[in-house]
Structures are given as structure tokens and as C-alpha cells.
CSV table of C-alpha atoms in Angstrom, one decimal:
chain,number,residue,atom,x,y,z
A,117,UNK,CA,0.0,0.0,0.0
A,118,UNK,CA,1.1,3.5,-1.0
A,119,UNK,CA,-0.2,6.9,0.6
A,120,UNK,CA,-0.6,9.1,-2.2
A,121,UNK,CA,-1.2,13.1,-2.1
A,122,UNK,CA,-3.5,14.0,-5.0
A,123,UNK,CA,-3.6,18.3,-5.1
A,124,UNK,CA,-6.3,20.2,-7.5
A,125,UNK,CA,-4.4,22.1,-10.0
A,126,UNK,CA,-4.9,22.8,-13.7
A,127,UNK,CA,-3.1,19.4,-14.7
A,128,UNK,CA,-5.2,17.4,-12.5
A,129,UNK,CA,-8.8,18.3,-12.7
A,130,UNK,CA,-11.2,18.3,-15.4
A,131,UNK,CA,-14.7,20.3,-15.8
A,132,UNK,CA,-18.4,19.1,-17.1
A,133,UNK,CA,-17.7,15.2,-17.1
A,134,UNK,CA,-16.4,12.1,-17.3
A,135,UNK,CA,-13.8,10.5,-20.7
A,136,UNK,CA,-11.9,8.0,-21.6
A,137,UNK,CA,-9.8,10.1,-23.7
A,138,UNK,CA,-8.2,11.9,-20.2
A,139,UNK,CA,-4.7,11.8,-19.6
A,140,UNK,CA,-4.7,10.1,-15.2
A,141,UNK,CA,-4.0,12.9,-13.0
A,142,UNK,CA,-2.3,9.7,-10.9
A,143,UNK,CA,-1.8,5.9,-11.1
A,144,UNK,CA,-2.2,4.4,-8.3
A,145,UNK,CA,-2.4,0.0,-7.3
A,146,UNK,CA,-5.4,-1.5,-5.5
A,147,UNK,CA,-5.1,-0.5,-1.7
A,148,UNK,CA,-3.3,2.4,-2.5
A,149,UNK,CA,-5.1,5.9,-0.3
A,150,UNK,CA,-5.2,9.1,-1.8
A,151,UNK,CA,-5.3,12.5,0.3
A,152,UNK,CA,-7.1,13.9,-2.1
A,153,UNK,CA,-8.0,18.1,-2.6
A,154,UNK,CA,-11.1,18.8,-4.4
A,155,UNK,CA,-13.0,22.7,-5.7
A,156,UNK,CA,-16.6,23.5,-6.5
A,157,UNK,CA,-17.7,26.7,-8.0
A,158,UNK,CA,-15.7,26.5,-11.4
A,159,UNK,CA,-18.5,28.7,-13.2
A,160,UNK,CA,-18.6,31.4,-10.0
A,161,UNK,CA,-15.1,32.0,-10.0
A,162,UNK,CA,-15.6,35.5,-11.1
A,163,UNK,CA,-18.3,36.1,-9.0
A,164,UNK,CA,-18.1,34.7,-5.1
A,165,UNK,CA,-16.6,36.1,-2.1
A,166,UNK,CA,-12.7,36.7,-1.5
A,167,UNK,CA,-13.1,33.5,1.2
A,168,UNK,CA,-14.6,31.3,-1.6
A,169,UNK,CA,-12.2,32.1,-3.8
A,170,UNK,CA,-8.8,31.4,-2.8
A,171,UNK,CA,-5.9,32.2,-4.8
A,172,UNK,CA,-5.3,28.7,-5.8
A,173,UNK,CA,-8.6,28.1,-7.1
A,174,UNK,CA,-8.4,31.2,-9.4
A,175,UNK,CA,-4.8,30.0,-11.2
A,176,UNK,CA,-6.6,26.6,-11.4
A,177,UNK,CA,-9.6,28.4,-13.2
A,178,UNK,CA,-7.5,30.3,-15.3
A,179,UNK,CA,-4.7,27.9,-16.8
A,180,UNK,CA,-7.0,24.7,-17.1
A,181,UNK,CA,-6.9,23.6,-20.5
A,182,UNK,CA,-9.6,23.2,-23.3
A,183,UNK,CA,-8.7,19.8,-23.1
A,184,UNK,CA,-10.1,18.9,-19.7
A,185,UNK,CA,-13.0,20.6,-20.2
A,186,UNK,CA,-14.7,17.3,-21.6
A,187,UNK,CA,-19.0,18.2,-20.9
A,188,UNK,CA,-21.7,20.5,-20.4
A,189,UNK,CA,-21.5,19.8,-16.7
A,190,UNK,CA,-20.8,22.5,-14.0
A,191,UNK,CA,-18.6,20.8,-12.1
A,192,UNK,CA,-14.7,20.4,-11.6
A,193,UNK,CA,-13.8,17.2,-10.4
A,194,UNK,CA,-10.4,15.9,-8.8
A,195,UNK,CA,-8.9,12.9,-11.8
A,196,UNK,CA,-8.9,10.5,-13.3
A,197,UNK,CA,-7.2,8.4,-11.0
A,198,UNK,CA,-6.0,5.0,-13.0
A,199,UNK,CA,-5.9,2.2,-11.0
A,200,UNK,CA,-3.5,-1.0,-12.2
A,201,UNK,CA,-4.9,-3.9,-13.6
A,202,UNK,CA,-8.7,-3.0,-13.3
A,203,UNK,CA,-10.3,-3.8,-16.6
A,204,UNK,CA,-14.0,-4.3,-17.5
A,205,UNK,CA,-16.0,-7.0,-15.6
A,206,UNK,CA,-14.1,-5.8,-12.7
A,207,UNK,CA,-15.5,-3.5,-9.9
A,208,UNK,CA,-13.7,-0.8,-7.6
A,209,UNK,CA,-14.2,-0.2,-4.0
A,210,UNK,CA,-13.8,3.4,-2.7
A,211,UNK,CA,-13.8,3.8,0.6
A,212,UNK,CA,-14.3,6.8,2.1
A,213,UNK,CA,-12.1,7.7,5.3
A,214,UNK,CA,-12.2,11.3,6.1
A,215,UNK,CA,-14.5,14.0,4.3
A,216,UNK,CA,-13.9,17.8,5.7
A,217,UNK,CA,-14.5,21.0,4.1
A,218,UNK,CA,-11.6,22.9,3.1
A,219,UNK,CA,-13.4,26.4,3.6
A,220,UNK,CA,-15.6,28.0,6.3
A,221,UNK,CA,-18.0,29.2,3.1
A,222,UNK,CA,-20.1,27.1,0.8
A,223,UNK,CA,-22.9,28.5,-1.6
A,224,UNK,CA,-26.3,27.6,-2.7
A,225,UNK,CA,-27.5,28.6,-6.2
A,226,UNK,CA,-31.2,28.8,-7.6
A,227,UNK,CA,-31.0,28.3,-11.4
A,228,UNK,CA,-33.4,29.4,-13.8
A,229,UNK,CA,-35.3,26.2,-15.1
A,230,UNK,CA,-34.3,24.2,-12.4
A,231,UNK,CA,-35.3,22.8,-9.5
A,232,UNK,CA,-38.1,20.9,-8.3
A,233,UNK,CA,-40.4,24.3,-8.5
A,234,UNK,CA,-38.5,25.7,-11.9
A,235,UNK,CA,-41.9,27.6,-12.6
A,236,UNK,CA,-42.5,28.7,-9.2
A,237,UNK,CA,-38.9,29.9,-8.5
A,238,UNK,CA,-37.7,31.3,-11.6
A,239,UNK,CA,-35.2,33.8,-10.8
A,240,UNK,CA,-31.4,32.8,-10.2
A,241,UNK,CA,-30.1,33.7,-6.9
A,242,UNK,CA,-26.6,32.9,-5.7
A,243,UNK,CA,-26.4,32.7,-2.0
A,244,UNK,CA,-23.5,32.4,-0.1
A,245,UNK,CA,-23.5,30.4,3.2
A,246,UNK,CA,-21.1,30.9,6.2
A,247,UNK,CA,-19.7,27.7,7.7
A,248,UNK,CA,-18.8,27.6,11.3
A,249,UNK,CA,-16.4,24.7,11.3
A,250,UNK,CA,-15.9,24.5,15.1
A,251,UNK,CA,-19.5,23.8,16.1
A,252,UNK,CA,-20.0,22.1,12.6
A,253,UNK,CA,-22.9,23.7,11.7
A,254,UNK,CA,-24.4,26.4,9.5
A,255,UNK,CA,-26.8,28.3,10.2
A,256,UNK,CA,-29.7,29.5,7.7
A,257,UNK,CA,-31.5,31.5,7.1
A,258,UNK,CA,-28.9,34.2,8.7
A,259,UNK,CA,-29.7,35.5,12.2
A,260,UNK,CA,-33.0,33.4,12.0
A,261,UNK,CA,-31.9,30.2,15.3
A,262,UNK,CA,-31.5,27.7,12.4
A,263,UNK,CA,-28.6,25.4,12.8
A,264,UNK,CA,-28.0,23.0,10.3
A,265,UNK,CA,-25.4,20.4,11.3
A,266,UNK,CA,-22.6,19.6,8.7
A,267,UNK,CA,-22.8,16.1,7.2
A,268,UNK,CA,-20.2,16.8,4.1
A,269,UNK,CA,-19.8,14.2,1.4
A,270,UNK,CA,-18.3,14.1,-2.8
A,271,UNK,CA,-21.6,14.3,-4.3
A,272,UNK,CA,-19.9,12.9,-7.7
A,273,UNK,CA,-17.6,9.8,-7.6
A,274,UNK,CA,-17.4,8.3,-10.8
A,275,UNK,CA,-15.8,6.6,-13.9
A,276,UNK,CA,-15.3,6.8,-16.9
A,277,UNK,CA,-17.4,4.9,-19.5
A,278,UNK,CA,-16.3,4.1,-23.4
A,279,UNK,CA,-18.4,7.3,-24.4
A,280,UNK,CA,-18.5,10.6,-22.6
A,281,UNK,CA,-20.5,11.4,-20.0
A,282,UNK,CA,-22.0,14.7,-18.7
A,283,UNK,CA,-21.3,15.4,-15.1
A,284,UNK,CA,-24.9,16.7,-14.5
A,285,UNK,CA,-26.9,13.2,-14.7
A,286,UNK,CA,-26.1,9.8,-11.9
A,287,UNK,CA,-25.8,6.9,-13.9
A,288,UNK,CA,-24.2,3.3,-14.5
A,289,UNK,CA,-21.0,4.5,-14.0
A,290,UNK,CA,-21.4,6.5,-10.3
A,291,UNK,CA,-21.1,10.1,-11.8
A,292,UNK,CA,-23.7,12.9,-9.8
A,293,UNK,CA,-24.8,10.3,-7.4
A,294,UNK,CA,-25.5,13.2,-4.6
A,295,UNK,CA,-26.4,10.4,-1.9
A,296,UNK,CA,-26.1,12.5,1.8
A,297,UNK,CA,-25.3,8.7,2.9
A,298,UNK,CA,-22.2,8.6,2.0
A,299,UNK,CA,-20.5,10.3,5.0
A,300,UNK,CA,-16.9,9.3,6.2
A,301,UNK,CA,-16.8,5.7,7.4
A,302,UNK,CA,-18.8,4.6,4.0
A,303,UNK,CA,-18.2,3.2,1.0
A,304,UNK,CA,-19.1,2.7,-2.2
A,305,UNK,CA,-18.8,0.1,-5.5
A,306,UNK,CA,-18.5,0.8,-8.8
A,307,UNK,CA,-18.5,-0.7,-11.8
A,308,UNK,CA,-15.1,-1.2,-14.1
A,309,UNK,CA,-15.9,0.3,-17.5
A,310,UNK,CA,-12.8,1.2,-19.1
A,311,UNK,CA,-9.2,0.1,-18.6
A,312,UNK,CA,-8.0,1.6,-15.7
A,313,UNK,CA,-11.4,2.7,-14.2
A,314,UNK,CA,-10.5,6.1,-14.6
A,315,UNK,CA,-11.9,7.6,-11.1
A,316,UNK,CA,-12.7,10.9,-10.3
A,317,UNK,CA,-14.1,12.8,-7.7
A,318,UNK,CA,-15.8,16.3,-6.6
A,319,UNK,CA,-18.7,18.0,-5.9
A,320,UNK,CA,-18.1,18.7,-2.2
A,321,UNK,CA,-21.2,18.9,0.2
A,322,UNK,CA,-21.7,20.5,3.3
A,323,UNK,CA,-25.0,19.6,4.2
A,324,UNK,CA,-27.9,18.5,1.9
A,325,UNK,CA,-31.7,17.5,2.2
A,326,UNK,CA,-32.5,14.3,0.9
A,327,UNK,CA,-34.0,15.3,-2.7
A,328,UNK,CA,-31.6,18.7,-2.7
A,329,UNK,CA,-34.8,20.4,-4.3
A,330,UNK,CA,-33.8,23.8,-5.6
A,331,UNK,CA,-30.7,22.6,-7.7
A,332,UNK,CA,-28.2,22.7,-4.8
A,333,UNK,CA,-26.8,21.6,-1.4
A,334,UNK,CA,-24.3,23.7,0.9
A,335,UNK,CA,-21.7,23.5,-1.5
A,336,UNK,CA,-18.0,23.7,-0.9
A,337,UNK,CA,-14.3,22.9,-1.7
A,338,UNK,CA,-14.0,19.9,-0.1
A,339,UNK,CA,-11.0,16.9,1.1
A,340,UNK,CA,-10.8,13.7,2.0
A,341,UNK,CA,-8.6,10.5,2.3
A,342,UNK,CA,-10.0,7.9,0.0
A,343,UNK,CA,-8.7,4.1,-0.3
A,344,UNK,CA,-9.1,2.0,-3.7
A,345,UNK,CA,-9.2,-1.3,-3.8
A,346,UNK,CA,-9.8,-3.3,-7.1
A,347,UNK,CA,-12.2,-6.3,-7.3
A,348,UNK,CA,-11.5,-8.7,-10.0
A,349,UNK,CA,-14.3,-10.5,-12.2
A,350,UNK,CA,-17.6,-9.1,-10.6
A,351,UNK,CA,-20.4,-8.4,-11.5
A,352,UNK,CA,-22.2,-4.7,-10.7
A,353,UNK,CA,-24.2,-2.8,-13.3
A,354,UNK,CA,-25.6,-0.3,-11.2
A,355,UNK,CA,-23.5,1.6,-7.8
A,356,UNK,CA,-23.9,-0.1,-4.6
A,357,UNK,CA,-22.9,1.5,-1.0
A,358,UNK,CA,-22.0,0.3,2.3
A,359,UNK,CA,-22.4,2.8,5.8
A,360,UNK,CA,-22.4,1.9,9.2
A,361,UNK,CA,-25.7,0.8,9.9
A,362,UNK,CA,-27.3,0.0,6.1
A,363,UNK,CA,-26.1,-1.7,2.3
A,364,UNK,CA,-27.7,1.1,-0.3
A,365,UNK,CA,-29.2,0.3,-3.4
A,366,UNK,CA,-29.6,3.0,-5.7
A,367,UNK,CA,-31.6,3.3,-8.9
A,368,UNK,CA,-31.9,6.4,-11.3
A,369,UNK,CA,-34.7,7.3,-13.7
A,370,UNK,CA,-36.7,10.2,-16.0
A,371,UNK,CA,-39.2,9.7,-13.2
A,372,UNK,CA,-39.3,9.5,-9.4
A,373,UNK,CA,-41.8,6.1,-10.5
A,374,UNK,CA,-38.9,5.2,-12.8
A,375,UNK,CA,-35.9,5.9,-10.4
A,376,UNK,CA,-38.2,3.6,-7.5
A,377,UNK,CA,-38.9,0.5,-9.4
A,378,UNK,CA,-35.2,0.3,-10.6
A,379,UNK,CA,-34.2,0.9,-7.0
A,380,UNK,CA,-36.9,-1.9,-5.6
A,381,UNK,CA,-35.3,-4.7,-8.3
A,382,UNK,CA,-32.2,-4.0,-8.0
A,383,UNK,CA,-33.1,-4.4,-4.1
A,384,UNK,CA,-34.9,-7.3,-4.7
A,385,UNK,CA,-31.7,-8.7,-6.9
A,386,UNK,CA,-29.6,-7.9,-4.2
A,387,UNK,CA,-31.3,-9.7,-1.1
A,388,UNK,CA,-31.9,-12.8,-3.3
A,389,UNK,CA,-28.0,-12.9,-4.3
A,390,UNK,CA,-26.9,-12.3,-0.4
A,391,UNK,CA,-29.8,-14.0,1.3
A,392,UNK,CA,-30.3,-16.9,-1.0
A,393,UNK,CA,-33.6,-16.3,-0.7
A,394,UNK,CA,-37.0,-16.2,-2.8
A,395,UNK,CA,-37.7,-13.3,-5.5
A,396,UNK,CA,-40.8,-13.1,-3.8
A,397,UNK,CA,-39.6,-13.8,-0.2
A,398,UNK,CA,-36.7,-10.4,-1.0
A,399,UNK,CA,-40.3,-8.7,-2.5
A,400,UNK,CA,-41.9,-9.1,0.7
A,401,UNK,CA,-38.5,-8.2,2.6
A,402,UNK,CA,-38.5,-4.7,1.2
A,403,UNK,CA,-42.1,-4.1,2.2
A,404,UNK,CA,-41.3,-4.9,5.6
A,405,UNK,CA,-38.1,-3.4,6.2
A,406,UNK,CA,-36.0,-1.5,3.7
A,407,UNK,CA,-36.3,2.2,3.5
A,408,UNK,CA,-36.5,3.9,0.3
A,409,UNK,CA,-35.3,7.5,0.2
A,410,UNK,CA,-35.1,10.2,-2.5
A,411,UNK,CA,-31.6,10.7,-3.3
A,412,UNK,CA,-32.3,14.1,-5.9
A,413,UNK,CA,-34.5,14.9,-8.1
A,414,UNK,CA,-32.4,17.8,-9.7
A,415,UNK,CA,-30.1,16.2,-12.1
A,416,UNK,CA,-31.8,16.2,-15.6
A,417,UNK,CA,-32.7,14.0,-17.0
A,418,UNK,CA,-31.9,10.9,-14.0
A,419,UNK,CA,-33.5,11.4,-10.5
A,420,UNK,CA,-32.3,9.4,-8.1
A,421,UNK,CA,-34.2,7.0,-5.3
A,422,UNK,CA,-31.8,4.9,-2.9
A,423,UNK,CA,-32.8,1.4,-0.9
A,424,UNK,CA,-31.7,1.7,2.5
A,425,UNK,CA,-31.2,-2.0,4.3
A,426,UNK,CA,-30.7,-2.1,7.8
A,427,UNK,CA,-27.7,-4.6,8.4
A,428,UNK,CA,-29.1,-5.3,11.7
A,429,UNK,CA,-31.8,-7.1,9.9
A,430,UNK,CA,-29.1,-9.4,8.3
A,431,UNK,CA,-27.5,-12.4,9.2
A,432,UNK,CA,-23.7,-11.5,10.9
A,433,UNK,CA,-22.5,-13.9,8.1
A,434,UNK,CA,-23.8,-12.1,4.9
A,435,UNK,CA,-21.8,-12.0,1.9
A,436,UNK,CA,-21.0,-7.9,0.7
A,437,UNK,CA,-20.5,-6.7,-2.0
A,438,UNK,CA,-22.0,-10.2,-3.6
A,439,UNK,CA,-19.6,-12.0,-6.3
């Protein structure tokens, strides 16, 4: 195992997506951990306050090449990391260490035509959220007694896949996930879809609602300490997750109807595979005990809907991830 130390710089990030066509910002083995620097706000960076935007940010903004801008996607991500030896059929484990925001300062940004209300709330507004780091809470409105308390995650960690991807919609391949789940101590598989795996990372989160209605969490620079470790010859078409206390399915769709049924089979799938197990018995299962949650329902054109299975419920012996 090697401790890598993977800074955001102009060489090393990329805006608006995922490719397979992206020189690796670092090559790493399986088992390797990654202290790993991450920026949000590429499209404000003329725009937000002198604590938002540090100095580094703004070279990084201002020498990244055409080249790594690679989609219509607002967001610059940390990659791709390469990982040896992972190839397609394979899956990659991420887990997630430490997550901490790297300012006291995060934003929140109505867009026009987005949203959960787009008609309702048409106007953009750009808000600009202090962070109090010590108490680990923000509180908002300002002045008003409202604390929320900081729960930060990487709302995108992704690979690539053999054609471009947006960073804007969740997919197959991990992408704009947004799950408030995935806190420190988690982690989460994905599936191998190009040599190398190609894994990046962004997006940072303060604090989010389940559903992040109005386009946008607390959102922030953000670090962490990741650790990759490569899976040989399984079998995942869809992201899986693993926290403390539940295994998370996830599903995405046009609909909230669409994102829920994939969620429920994929569930289903899941239970039978672990559990060994009826179709119908894993049916039942979820009716009784897994609780499905709306991940977002803001990333055009996938909403997100995630399973949440207690692993209390389970036996101490059940197999995870399933091979």
C-alpha cells in the first residue's frame, strides 16, 4: 500500500464530465489511499466572495486547458485516478475515510429552469453560506436560530465509460450520485468500465436534504482520504454502498416512478443474491423493512431514489459486496 497526495491544479482536474480520452491525473495500485484536494464553483469563480475564492482556485480556473473541459457539466472534479490492472467486468471499491470542508464558506445557487419548483422559482439567486467549522454547523437563514449540522460528502464519484458522460446526470457509472449517505466511514462500489477505471471525484457537500430540491446543497471545496481497492471479475451494473448501519441500493430514472422500481429490483436482486432467498420472499423483505429515500431529483434527466437496508436485519455472516 502506498499513501498518495493527489492536489487540485490545472493538470489534474477536469470540468463538465467524465472520458476516456483523459490523460490520469495519478496511477495508483489497488489498496493504494489518496489524500485527495477537491474545488466547487468553477462557473462562479468571477463572481463569489474573497473566502470562496482562494488564490489557488483562481490559477486553477484560469490555466485549465480546453482539453479537460470534456462536458456540459458544471462541475470540476479531482482525476482520473488510474488504478493497475482493473479492466472491464471488474469493480472498484472506494472507501471513504475522512471528508472535511476545506473552507468555512459554501454556496447555494437557484438556477433558472431548475429545480423541483422551476416555474414557481424562476429567478437565479446565488447565496453564499457561512460555515462555522468549530460547532460544525451552519446556520440559515442568517440570524434566523437555524442550525444545520454539517454532514459533508463528494456528491460525484465516478468513472469513466467508453463514451462521454455529462457530469450533471447519476448513472451506471457512479457520476452525480448526490447520496447525503455517503459520510466518512462509508463506501461505495463501482462498476469497471474502461481500462483503468478512470476515477474521479468532486462536488463537495456540506450539508444536503434528501431530494436537494432547488438545484443545490451547501456546496464547498472539499477533502478527504479515500482508499481503492480493485475487485477482479464481478459483476455490478448499477452503484452499490455500504455505511455503518445499512447496504444502499440505488436506482436512477426520468421519473421518481422510474428511479423507485429500478431501485426496488435492483433491491430485490440484491437480497436474493446475499440471502439466497426467494424473488418473492426479497419482495416481501423490502415491504417490511428497507427504507427507500429520494436521493435528488435535480439532475436532468436521472432522478435518483436509494434502498436503504438495515444490516441489523441481516445475518452476521452475509456476503458484501455479492460476487
Amino acid at each position: 500500500m502506498v499513501n498518495h497526495t493527489l492536489k487540485a491544479t490545472a493538470n489534474t482536474t477536469h470540468v463538465g464530465g467524465f472520458s476516456p480520452e483523459l490523460e490520469p491525473a495519478l496511477i495508483i495500485a489497488s489498496g493504494d489511499r489518496i489524500q485527495v484536494e477537491t474545488y466547487t464553483g468553477y462557473y462562479l469563480y468571477n463572481q463569489a466572495p474573497e473566502g470562496f475564492l482562494t488564490p489557488e482556485f483562481i490559477e486553477l480556473c484560469r490555466r485549465l486547458s480546453p482539453e479537460r473541459i470534456v462536458g456540459p457539466g458544471p462541475h470540476l472534479l479531482t482525476g482520473p485516478i488510474y488504478i493497475q490492472n482493473a479492466q472491464p467486468g471488474d469493480i472498484l471499491e472506494v472507501q471513504l475515510e475522512s471528508i472535511y470542508p476545506r473552507l468555512n464558506v459554501g454556496f447555494n445557487a437557484i438556477r433558472t429552469g431548475w429545480g423541483a419548483l422551476p416555474q414557481r422559482f424562476s429567478q437565479p439567486k446565488l447565496r453564499f453560506i457561512n460555515l462555522d467549522l468549530t460547532r460544525n454547523l451552519a446556520e440559515f437563514p442568517p440570524q434566523s436560530g437555524v442550525k444545520i449540522p454539517l454532514r459533508p460528502f463528494f456528491g460525484i464519484l465516478g468513472v469513466a465509460s467508453e463514451t462521454p458522460q455529462s457530469s450533471i446526470p447519476p448513472g451506471v457509472y457512479g457520476g452525480n450520485i448526490d447520496n447525503p449517505e455517503l459520510q466518512a466511514g462509508s463506501r461505495i462500489f463501482l462498476p469497471v468500465l474502461v481500462p483503468g477505471g478512470l476515477f474521479s471525484i468532486g462536488d463537495g457537500h456540506a450539508a444536503q436534504g434528501g431530494g436537494e430540491v432547488n438545484t443545490t446543497a451547501i456546496e464547498t471545496s472539499m477533502n478527504g482520504t479515500i482508499k481503492i481497492i480493485l475487485h477482479k471479475n464481478y459483476s455490478l451494473d448499477v452503484p452499490l454502498a455500504e455505511t455503518a448501519t445499512d447496504i444502499i441500493t440505488m436506482g436512477f430514472g426520468h421519473t421518481l416512478d422510474d428511479a423507485f422500481q429500478s431501485t426496488l429490483e435492483r433491491t430485490i436482486n440484491l437480497l436474493v443474491q446475499i440471502l439466497g432467498i426467494s424473488s418473492e420472499e426479497a419482495y416481501i423483505l423490502c415491504s417490511l423493512a428497507v427504507d427507500f429515500r429520494i436521493t435528488q431529483v435535480v439532475n436532468t434527466p436521472q432522478k435518483g431514489v436509494h434502498g436503504a437496508i438495515a444490516k441489523s436485519i441481516l445475518p452476521e455472516t452475509f456476503p458484501f459486496p455479492p460476487n
